[in-house]
Short mmCIF file of C-alpha atoms in Angstrom, two decimals:
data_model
loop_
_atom_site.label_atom_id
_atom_site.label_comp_id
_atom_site.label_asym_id
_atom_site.label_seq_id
_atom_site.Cartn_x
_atom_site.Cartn_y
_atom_site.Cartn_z
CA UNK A 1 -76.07 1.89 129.38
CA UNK A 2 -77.26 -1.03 131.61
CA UNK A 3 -75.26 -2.12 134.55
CA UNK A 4 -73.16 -4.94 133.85
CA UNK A 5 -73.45 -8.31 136.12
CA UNK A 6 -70.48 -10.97 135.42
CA UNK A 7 -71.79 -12.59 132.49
CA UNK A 8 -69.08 -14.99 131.39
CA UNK A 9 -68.80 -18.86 130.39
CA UNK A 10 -67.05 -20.04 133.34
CA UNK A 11 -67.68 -20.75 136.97
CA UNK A 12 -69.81 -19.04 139.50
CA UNK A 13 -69.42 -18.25 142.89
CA UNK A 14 -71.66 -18.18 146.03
CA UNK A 15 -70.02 -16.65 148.80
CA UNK A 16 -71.47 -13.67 149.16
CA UNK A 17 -74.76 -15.42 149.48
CA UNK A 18 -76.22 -17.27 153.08
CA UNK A 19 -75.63 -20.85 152.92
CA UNK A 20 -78.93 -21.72 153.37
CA UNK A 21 -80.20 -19.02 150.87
CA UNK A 22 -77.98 -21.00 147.44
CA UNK A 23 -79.13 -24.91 149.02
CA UNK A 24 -82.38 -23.57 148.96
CA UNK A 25 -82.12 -22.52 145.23
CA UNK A 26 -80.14 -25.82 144.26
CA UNK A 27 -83.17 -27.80 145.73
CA UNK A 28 -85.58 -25.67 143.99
CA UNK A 29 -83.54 -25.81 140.51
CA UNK A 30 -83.11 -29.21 140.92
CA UNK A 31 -86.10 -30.41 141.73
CA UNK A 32 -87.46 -27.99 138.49
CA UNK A 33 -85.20 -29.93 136.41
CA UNK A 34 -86.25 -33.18 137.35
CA UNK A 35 -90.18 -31.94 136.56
CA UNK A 36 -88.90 -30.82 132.99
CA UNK A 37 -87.85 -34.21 132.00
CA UNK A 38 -90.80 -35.85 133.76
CA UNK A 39 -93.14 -33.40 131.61
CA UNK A 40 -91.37 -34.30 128.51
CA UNK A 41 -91.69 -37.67 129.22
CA UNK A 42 -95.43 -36.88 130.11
CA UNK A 43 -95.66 -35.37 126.83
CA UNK A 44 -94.46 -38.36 124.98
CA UNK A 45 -97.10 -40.80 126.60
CA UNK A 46 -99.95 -38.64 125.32
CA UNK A 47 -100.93 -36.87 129.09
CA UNK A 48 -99.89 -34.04 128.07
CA UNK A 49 -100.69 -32.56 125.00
CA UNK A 50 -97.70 -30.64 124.87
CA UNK A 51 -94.86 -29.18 126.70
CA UNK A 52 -92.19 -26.38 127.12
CA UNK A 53 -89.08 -27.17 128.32
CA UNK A 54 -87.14 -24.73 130.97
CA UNK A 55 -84.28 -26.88 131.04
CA UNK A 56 -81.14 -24.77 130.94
CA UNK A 57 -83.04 -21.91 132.20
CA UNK A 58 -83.33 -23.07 136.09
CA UNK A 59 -80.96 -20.20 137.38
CA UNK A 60 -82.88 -17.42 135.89
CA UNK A 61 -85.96 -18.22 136.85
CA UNK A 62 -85.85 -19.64 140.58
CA UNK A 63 -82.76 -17.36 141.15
CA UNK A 64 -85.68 -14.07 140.74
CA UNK A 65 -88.81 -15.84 141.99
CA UNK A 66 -86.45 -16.67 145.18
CA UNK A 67 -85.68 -12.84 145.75
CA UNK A 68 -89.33 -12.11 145.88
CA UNK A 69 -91.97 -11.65 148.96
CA UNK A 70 -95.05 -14.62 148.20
CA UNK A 71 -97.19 -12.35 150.46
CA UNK A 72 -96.72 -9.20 149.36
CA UNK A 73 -95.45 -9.33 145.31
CA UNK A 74 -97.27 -10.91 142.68
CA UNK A 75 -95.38 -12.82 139.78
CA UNK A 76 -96.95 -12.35 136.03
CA UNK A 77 -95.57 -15.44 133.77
CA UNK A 78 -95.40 -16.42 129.92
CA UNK A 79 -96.08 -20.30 129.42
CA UNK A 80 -92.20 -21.16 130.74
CA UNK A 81 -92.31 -20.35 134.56
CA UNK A 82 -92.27 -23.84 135.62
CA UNK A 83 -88.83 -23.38 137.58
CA UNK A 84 -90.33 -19.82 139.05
CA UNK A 85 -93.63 -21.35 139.84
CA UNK A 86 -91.56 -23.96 142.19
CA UNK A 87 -89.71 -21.53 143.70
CA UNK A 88 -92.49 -19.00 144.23
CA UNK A 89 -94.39 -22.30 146.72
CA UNK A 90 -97.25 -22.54 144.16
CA UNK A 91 -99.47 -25.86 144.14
CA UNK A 92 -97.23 -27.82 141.24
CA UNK A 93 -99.87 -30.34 140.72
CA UNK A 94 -102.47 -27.84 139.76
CA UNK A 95 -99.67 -25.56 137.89
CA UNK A 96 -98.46 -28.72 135.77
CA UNK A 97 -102.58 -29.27 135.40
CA UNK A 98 -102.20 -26.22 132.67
CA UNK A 99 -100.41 -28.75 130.69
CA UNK A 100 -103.09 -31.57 130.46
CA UNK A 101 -105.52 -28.35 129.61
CA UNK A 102 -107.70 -29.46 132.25
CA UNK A 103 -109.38 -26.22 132.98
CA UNK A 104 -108.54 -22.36 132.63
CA UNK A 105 -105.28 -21.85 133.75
CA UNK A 106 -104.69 -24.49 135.58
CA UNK A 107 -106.04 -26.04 138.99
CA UNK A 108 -104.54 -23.97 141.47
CA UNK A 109 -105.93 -21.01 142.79
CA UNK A 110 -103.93 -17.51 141.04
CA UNK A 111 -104.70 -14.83 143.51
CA UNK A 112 -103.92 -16.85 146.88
CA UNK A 113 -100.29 -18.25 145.08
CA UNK A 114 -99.85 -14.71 143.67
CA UNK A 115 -98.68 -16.46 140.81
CA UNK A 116 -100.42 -15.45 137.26
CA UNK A 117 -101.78 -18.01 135.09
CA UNK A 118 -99.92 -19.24 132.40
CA UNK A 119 -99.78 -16.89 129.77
CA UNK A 120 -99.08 -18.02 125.88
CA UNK A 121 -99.71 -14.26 124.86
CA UNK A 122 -96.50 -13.17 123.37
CA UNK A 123 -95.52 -10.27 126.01
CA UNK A 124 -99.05 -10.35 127.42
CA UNK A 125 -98.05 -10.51 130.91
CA UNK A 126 -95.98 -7.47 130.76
CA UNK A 127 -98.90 -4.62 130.86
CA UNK A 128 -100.71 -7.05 133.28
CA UNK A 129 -98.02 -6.59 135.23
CA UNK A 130 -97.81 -2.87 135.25
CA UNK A 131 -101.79 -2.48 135.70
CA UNK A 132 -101.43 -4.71 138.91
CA UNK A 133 -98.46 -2.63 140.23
CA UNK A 134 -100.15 0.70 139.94
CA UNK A 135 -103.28 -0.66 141.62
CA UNK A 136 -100.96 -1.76 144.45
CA UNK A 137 -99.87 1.76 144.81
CA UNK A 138 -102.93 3.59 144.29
CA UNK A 139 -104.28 1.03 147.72
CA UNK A 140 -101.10 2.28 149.45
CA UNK A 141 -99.52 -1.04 149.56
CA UNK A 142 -95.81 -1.86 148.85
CA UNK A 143 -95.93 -5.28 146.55
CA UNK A 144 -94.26 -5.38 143.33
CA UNK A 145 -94.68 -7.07 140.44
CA UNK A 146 -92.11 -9.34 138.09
CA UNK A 147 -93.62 -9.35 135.10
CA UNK A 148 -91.42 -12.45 132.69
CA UNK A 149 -90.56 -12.05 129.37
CA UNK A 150 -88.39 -12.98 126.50
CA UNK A 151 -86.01 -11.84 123.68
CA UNK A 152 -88.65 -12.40 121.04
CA UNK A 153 -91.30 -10.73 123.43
CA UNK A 154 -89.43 -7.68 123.66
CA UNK A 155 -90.07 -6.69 120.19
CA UNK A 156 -93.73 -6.20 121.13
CA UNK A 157 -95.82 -3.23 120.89
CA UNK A 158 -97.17 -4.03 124.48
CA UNK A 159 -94.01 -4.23 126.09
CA UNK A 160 -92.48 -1.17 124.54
CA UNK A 161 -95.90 0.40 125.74
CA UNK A 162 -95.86 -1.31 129.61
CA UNK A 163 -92.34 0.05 129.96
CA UNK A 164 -93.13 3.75 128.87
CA UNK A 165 -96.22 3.66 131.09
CA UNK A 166 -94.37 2.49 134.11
CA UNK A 167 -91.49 4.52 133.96
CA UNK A 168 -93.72 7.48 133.29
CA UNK A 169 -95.24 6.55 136.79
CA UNK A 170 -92.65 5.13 138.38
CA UNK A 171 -94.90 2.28 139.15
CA UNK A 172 -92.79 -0.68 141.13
CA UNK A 173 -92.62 -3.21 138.60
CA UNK A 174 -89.51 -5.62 137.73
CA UNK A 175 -89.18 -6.76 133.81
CA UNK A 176 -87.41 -9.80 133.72
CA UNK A 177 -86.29 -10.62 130.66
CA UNK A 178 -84.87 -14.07 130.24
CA UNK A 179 -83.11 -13.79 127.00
CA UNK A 180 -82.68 -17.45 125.80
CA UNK A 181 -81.54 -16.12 122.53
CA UNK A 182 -84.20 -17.45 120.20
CA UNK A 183 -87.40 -16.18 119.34
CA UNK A 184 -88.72 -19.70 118.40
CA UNK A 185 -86.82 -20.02 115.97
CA UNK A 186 -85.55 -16.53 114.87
CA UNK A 187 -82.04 -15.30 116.43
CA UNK A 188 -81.47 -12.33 118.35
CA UNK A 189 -79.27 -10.86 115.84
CA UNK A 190 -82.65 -10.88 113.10
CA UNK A 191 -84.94 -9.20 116.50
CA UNK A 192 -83.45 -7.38 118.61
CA UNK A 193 -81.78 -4.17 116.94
CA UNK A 194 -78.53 -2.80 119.20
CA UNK A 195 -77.77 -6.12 120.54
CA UNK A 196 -79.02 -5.65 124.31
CA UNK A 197 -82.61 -5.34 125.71
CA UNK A 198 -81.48 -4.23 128.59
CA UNK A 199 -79.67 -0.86 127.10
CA UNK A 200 -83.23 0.14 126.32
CA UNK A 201 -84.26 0.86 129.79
CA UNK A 202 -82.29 4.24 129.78
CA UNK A 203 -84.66 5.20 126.92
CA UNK A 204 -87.75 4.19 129.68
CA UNK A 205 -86.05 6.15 132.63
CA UNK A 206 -85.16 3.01 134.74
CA UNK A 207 -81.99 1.28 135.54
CA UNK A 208 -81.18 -1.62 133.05
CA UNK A 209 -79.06 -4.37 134.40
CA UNK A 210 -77.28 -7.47 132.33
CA UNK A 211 -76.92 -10.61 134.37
CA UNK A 212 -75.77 -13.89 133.57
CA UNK A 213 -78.53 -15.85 133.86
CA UNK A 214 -76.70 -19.56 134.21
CA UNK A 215 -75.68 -17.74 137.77
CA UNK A 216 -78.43 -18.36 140.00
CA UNK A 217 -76.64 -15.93 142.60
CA UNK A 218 -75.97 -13.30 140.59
CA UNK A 219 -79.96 -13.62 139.43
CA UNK A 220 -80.89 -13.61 142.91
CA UNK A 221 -78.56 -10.24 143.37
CA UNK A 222 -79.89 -8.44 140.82
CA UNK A 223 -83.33 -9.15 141.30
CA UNK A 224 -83.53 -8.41 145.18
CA UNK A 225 -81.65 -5.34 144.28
CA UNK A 226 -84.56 -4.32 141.84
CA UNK A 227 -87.44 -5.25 144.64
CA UNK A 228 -85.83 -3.26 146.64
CA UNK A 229 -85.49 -0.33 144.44
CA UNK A 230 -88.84 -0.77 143.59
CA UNK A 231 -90.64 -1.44 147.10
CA UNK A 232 -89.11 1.71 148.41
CA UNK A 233 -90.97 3.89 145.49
CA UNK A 234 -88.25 4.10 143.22
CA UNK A 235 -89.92 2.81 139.64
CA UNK A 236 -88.82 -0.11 138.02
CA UNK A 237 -85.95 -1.73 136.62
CA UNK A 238 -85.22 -3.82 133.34
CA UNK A 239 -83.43 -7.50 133.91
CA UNK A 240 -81.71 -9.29 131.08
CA UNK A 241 -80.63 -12.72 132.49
CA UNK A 242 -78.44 -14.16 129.52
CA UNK A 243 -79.17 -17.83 129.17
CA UNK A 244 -80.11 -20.14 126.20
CA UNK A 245 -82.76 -22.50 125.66
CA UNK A 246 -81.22 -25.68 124.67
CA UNK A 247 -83.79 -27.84 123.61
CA UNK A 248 -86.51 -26.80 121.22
CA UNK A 249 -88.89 -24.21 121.66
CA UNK A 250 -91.62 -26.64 122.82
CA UNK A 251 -91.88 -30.56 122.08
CA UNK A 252 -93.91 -29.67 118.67
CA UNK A 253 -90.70 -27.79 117.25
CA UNK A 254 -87.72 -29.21 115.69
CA UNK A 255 -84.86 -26.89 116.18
CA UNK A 256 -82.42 -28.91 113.85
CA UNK A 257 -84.31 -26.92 111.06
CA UNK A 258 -83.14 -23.75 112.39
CA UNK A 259 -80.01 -23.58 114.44
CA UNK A 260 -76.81 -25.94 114.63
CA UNK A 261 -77.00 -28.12 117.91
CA UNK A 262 -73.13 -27.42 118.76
CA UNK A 263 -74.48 -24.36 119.85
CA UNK A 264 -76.74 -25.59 121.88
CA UNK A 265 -74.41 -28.38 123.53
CA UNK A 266 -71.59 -25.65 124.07
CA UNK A 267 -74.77 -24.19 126.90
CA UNK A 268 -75.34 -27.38 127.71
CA UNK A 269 -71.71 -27.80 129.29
CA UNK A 270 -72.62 -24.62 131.27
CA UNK A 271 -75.73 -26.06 132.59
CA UNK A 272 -76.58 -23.89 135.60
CA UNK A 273 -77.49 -26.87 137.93
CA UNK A 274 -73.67 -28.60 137.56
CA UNK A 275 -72.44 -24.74 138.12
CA UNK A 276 -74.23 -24.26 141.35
CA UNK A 277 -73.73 -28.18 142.65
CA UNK A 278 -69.66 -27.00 141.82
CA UNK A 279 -70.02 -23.47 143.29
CA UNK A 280 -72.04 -24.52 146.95
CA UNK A 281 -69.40 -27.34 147.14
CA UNK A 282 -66.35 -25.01 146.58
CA UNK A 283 -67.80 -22.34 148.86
CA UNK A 284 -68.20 -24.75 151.52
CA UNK A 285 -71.55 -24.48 151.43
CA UNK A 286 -72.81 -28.28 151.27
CA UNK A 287 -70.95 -31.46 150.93
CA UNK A 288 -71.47 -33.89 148.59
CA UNK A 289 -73.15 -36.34 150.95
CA UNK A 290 -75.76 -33.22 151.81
CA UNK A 291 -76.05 -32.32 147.87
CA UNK A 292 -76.93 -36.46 147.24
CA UNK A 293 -79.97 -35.91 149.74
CA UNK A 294 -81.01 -33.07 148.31
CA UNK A 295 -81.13 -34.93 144.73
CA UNK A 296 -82.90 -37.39 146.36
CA UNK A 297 -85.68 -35.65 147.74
CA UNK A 298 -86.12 -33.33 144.52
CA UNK A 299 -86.18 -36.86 142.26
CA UNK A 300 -89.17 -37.73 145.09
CA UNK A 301 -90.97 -34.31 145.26
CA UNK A 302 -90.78 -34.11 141.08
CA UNK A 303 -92.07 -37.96 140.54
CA UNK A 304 -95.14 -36.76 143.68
CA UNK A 305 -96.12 -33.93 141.33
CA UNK A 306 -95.80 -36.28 137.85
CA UNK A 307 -98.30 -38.65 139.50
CA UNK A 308 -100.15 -36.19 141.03
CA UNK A 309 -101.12 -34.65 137.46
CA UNK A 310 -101.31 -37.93 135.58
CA UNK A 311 -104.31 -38.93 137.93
CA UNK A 312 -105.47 -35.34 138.57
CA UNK A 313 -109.75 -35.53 138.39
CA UNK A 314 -110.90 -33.91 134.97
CA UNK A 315 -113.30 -31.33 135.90
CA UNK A 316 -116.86 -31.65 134.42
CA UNK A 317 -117.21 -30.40 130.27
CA UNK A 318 -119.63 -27.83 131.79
CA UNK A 319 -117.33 -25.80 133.22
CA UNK A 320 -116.25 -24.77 129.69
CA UNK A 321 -118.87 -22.19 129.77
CA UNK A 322 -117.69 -20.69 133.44
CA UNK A 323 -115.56 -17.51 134.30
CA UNK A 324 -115.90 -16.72 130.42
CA UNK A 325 -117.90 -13.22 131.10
CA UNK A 326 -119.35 -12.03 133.94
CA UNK A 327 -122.81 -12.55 132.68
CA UNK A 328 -123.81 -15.54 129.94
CA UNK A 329 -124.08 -14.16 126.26
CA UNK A 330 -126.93 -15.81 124.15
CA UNK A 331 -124.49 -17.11 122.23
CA UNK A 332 -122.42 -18.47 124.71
CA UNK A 333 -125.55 -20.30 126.17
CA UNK A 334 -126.61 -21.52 122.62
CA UNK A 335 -122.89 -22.97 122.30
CA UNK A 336 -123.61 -24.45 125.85
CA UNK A 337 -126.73 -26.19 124.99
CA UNK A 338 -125.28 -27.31 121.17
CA UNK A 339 -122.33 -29.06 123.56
CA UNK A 340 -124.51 -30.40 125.91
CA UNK A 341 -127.10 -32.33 123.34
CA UNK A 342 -123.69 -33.67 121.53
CA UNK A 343 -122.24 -34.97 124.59
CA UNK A 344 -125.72 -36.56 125.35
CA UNK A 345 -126.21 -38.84 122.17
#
């Protein structure tokens, strides 16, 4: 059975974590949140073509991506990482970039940020993730991978298969799971049979662990307790962060057709930025003139990176044809020629 984190609907707590360590993750989650409605916003004016929202999500993802090493681990993302990629120090300008569809992948450069492309594979990133971190072994090196997922990925042939594989070779890898608790717009309860994701792990031969995932330091705990695990040679563990995604799945998708927004508003009143401003104030941890400055420069940093992509240079139509395959196709230089006599007329 997995190990049980607090996972309840009340407040959190922060003592047990450095001061510096939970300010650092309020900035981060804060400044994530103010680049969520920015991007929606974005969205809206026709920059963006469209958008996913992490909003409500924050803790789950900056509270792992914080517990990780940027020069030594490598993070493997679905198309929701936003909060994660600002955590993990990656170029946001050229992340957000993905979201104008200004090139493949984005403008930033993958392997130097150790941060993955965006990946709108349903639990494509998981056997990445597994490949990379038995490479990393096999050179005699100690990085680990967190390979993010969620509830509706889990019900994927290729994760089921990552996780076997791994545990078979105890290869140092950290599934995150953040279990929003819609697949788009099918429930849990109609996807995952049993009720937990994480309960499977004992069937894969690697701890499981349940976290609340509107607790940014219990995410942090359980994750840097799973690098750890896994950076001494270990294997890997399975992390379900509970959390919800309160708006819809992406700004195409109307969730009023599926799911009854009281729901959805009773997670917003747990919204895991409030819980952390309340927690680092009742631990002591920052004031509220110190908390005001750090809204203040996330508002600044998230409006740099919304201008910064709105006037981002769009590369040349060309470069359509690059990194494709290693070696032009005929037909990919007849489709190159075809678009270049169009775009001449």
């Amino acid at each position: 059975m997995p190990q049980h984190a607090s996972v309840g609907r009340g407040s959190i707590t922060v003592d047990h974590l450095p001061p510096d360590l939970t300010r650092e993750l309020y900035r981060h989650m804060r400044t994530a949140r103010d680049l969520d409605t920015e991007a929606v916003a974005l969205q809206r004016q026709g920059v963006f073509p469209a958008y996913v929202s992490v909003r409500g999500q924050e803790a789950a993802q900056v509270g792992s991506a914080a517990a990780l090493d940027p020069a030594r681990d490598f993070v493997f993302p679905t198309y929701r990482e936003m909060a994660a990629a600002q955590a993990y120090g990656v170029d946001m300008v050229g992340y957000m970039a993905t979201h104008r569809a200004l090139w493949h992948g984005g403008l930033y450069d993958v392997a130097a940020s150790r941060f993955g492309a965006v990946n709108a594979v349903v639990g494509g990133p998981v056997p990445h993730a597994v490949g990379w971190a038995v490479g990393e072994r096999l050179r005699g090196d100690d990085g680990v991978a967190l390979a993010y997922f969620g509830d509706g990925a889990s019900s994927e042939g290729d994760v089921h298969e990552a996780m076997n594989f791994a545990g078979v070779y105890g290869a140092p890898v950290v599934f995150f799971c953040q279990n929003n608790q819609w697949a788009l717009s099918v429930p849990n309860e109609r996807q995952v049979a049993g009720g937990s994701i994480a309960a499977r792990a004992e069937g894969y031969g690697m701890p499981g662990v349940l976290v609340d995932g509107n607790d940014a330091g219990a995410v942090h705990h359980a994750t840097a307790e799973a690098v750890a695990h896994a950076r001494r040679g270990e294997g890997p563990t399975l992390i379900e962060a509970l959390t919800y995604r309160v708006e819809p799945h992406s700004t195409s998708d109307d969730a009023g057709r599926y799911r009854d927004d009281s729901e959805a508003e009773r997670w917003r009143r747990r919204d895991p930025v409030a819980l952390l401003r309340e927690a680092l104030t009742a631990a002591g941890h920052a004031d509220e003139a110190a908390l005001a400055e750090i809204d203040g420069q996330a508002l600044e940093e998230a409006r740099r990176i919304r201008d910064g992509v709105s006037t981002a240079h769009e590369p040349d139509g060309s470069e359509l044809f690059t990194h494709v395959f290693r070696e032009h196709t005929e037909e990919l230089t007849r489709q190159r020629r075809t678009w270049k006599e169009e775009v001449e007329l």
